[in-house]
mmCIF file of C-alpha atoms in Angstrom:
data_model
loop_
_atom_site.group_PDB
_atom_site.id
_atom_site.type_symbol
_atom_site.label_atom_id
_atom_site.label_comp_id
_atom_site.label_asym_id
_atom_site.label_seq_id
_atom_site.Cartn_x
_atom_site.Cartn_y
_atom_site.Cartn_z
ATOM 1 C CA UNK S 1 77.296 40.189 -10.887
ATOM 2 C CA UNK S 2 80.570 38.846 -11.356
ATOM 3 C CA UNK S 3 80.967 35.920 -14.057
ATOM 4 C CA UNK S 4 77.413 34.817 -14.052
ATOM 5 C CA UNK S 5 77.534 34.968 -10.093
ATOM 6 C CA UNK S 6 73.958 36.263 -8.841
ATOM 7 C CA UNK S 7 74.550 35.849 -5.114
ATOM 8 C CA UNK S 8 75.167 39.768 -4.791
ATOM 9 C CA UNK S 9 72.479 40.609 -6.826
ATOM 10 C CA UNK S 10 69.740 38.355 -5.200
ATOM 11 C CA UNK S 11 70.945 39.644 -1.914
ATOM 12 C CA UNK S 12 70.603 43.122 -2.909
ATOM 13 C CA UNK S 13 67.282 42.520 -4.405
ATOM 14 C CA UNK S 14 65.775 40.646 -1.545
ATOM 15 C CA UNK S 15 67.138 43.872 0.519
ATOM 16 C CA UNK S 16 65.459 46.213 -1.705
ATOM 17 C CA UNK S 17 62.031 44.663 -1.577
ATOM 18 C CA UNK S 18 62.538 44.732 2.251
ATOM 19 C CA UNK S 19 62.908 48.654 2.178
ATOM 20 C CA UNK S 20 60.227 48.560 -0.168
ATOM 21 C CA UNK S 21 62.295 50.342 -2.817
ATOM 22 C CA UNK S 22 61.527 51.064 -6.658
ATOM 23 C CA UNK S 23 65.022 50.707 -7.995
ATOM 24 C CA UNK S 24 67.904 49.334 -7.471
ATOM 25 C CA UNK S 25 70.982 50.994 -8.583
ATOM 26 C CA UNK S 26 74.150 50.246 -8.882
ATOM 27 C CA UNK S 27 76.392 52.853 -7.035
ATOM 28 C CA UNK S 28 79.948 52.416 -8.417
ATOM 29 C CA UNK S 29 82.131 49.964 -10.690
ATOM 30 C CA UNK S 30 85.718 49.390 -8.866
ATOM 31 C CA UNK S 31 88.505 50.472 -10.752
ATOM 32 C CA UNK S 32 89.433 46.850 -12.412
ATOM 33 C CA UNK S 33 86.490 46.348 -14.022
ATOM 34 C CA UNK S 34 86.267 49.199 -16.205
ATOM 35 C CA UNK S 35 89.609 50.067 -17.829
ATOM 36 C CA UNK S 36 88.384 50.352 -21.325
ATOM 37 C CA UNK S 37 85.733 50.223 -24.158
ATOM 38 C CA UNK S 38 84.724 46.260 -23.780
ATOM 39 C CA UNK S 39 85.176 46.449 -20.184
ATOM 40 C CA UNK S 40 82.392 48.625 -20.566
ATOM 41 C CA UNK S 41 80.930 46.648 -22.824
ATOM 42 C CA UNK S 42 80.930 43.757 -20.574
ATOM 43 C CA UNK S 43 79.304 46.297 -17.900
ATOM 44 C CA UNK S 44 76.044 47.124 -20.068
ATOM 45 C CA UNK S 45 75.615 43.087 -20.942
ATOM 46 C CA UNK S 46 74.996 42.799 -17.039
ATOM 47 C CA UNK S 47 73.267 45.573 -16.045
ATOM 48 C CA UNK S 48 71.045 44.084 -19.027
ATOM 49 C CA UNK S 49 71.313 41.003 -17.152
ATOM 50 C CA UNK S 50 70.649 42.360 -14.344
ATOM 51 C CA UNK S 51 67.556 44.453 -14.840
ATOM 52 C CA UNK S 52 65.706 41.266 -16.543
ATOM 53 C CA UNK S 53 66.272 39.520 -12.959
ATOM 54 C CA UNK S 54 65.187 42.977 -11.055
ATOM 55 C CA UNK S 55 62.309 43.621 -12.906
ATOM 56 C CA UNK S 56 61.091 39.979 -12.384
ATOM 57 C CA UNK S 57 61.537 41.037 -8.660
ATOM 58 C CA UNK S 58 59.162 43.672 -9.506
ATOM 59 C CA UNK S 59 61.780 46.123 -9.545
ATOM 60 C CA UNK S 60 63.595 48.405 -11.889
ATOM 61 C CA UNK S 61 67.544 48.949 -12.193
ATOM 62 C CA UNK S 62 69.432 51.909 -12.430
ATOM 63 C CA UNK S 63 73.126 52.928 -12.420
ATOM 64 C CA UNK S 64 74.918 56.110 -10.904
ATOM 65 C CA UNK S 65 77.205 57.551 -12.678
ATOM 66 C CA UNK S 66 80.614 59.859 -11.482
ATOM 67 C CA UNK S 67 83.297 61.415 -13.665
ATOM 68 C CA UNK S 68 85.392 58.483 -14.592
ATOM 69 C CA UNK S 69 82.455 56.827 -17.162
ATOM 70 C CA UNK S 70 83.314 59.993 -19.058
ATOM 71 C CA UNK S 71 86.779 59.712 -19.643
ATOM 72 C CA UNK S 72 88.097 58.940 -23.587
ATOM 73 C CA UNK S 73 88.285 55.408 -24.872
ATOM 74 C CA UNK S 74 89.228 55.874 -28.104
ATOM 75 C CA UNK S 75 86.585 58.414 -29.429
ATOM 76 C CA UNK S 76 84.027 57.400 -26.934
ATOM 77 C CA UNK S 77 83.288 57.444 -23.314
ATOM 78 C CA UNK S 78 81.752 54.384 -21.087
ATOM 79 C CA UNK S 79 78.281 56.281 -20.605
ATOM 80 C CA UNK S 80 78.187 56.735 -24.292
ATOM 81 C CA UNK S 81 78.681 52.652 -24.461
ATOM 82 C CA UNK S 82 76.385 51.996 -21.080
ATOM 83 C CA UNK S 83 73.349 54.887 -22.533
ATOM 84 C CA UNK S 84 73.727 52.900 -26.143
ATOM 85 C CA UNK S 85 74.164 49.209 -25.478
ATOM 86 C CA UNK S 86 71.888 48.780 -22.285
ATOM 87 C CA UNK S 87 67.840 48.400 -22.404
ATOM 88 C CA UNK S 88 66.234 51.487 -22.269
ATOM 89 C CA UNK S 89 62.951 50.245 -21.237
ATOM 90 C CA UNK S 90 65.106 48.238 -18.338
ATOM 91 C CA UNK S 91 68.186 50.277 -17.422
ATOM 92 C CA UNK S 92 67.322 53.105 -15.620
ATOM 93 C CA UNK S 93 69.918 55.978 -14.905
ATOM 94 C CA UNK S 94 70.420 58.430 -11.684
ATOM 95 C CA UNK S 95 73.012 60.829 -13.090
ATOM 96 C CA UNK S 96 74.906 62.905 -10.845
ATOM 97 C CA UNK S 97 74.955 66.320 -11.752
ATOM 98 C CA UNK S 98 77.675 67.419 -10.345
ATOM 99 C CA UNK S 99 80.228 64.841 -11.510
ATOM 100 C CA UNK S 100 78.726 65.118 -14.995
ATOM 101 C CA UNK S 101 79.146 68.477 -14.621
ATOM 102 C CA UNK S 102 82.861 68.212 -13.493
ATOM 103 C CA UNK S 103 83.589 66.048 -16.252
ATOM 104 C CA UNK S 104 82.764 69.048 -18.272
ATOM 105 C CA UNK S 105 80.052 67.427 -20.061
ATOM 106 C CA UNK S 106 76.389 69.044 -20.507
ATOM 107 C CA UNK S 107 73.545 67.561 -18.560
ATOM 108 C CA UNK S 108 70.715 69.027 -21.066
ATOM 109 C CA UNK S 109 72.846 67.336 -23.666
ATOM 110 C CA UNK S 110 72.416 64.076 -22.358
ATOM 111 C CA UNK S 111 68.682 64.655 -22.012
ATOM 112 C CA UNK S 112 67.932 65.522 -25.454
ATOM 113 C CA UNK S 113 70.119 62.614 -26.821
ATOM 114 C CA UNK S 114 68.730 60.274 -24.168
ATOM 115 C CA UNK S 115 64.912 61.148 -23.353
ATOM 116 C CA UNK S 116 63.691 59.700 -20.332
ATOM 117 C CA UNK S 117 66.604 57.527 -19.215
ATOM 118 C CA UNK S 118 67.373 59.992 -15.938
ATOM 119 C CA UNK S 119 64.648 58.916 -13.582
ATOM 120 C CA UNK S 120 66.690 59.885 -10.549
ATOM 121 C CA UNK S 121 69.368 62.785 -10.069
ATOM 122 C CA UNK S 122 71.703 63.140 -7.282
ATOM 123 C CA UNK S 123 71.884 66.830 -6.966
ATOM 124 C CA UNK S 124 74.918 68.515 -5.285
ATOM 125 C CA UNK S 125 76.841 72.077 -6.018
ATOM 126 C CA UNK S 126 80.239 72.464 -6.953
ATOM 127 C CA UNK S 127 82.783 74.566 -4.905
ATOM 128 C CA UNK S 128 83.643 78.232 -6.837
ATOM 129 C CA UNK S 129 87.070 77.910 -5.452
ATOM 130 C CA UNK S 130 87.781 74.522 -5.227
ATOM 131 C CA UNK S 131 85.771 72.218 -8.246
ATOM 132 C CA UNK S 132 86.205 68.980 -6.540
ATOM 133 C CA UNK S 133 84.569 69.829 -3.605
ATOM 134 C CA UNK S 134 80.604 69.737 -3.336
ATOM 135 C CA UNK S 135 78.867 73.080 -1.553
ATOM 136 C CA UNK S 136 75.622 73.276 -0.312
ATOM 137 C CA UNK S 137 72.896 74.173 -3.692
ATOM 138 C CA UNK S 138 72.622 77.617 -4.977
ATOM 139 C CA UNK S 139 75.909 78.044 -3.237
ATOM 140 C CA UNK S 140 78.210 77.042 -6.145
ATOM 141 C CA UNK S 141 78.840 77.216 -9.752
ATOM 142 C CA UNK S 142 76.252 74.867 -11.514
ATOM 143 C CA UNK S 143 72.832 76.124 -12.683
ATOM 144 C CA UNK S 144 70.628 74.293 -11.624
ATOM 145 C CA UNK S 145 67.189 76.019 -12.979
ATOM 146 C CA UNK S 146 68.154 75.370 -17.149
ATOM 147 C CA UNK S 147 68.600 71.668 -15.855
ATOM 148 C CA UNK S 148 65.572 71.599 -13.638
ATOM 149 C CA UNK S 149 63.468 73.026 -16.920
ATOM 150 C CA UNK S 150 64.361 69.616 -18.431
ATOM 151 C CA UNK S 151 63.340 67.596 -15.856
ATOM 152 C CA UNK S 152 60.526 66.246 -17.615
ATOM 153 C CA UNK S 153 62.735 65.603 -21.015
ATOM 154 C CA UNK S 154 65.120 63.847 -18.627
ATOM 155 C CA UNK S 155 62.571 61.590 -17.352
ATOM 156 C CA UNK S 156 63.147 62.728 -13.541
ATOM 157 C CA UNK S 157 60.822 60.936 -10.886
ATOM 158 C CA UNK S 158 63.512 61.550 -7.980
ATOM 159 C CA UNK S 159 66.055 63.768 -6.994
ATOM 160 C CA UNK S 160 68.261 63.277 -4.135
ATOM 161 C CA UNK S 161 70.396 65.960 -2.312
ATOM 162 C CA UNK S 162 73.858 65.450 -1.593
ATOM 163 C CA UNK S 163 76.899 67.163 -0.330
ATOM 164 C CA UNK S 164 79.873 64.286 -0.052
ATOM 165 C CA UNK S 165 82.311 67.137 1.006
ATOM 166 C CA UNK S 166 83.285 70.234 2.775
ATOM 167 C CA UNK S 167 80.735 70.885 4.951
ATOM 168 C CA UNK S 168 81.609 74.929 6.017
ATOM 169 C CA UNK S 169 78.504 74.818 8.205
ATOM 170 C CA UNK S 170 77.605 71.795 10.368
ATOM 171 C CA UNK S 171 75.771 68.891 8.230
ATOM 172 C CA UNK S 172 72.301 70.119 8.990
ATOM 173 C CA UNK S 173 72.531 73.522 8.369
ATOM 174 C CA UNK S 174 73.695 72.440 4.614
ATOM 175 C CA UNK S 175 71.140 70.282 4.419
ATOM 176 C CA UNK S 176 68.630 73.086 5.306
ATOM 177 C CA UNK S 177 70.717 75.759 3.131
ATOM 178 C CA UNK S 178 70.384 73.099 -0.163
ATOM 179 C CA UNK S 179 66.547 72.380 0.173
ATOM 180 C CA UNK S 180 65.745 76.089 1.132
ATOM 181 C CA UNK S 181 67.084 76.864 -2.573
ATOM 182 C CA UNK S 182 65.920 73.773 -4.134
ATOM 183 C CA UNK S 183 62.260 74.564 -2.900
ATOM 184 C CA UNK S 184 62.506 78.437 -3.532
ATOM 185 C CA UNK S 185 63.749 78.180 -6.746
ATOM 186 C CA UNK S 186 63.942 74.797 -8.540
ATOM 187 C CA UNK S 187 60.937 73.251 -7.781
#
């Protein structure tokens, strides 16, 4: 929602109701857009914007985070500005543990400052060798059961598994391998 522009938006709203989805969240902010504190700034104003005109759709709006929203602007990151200055009764957040985790910042932390604002998590492991690759879960070096404990804290409805990367094993096996753990010893 570029300018005002709500062609994408409508579009992707009209495509959500179609899948018969809950939320609709917003993936990934190009490069351009968010070079520094009122870019992000700008960002939170319409995902405010933009959650009004989901949940009149009758859904709810969320935004996926990676490493670069945690990156210094002058004393603060953008997720500080995009947790602070967005809705939280509209503006729903699936936080990706692993890049959270990679941008050496504290899940749990988050939680406790930001109580039920986490309805989704994209859950992936990080590489013991290598920290920007992913690894199938319980295979790598984040724990995931202090996190899981605050599940409720966080607000967590959903959890999705991922692996983006380095796939040692064929895609299904890693699959298998991630929810074998998840199931034994998460949830």
């Amino acid at each position: 929602m570029i300018d005002g522009n709500t062609t994408e938006l409508k579009a992707a709203i009209d495509a959500a109701k179609t899948l018969k989805s809950e939320f609709l969240t917003i993936p990934w902010v190009d490069p351009p857009y968010r070079k520094n504190i009122e870019d992000y700034k700008s960002i939170a104003r319409r995902l405010n914007e933009a959650a009004k005109i989901c949940k009149n759709a009758g859904l709810k709006l969320a935004y996926h985070n990676h490493d670069f929203e945690f990156e210094n602007h002058n004393g603060t990151t953008g997720y500080e500005i995009l947790l602070n200055e967005t809705d939280k009764d509209l503006v729903y957040f699936e936080m990706d543990l692993y890049w959270v985790v990679y941008a050496k910042k504290d899940p749990i932390q988050l939680f406790k400052e930001n109580p039920g604002r986490f309805r989704m998590w994209h859950i992936k492991d990080m590489d013991k060798l290598k920290p920007s690759l992913n690894t199938e879960i319980g295979s790598g070096s984040i724990d995931f059961k202090p996190i899981f404990k605050e599940a409720r804290l966080a607000g967590m409805e959903h959890f999705f598994v991922e692996q983006e990367n380095n796939f040692a094993k064929n895609a299904f096996d890693g699959i298998k391998t991630s929810c074998d753990f998840i199931s034994k010893n998460l949830i």
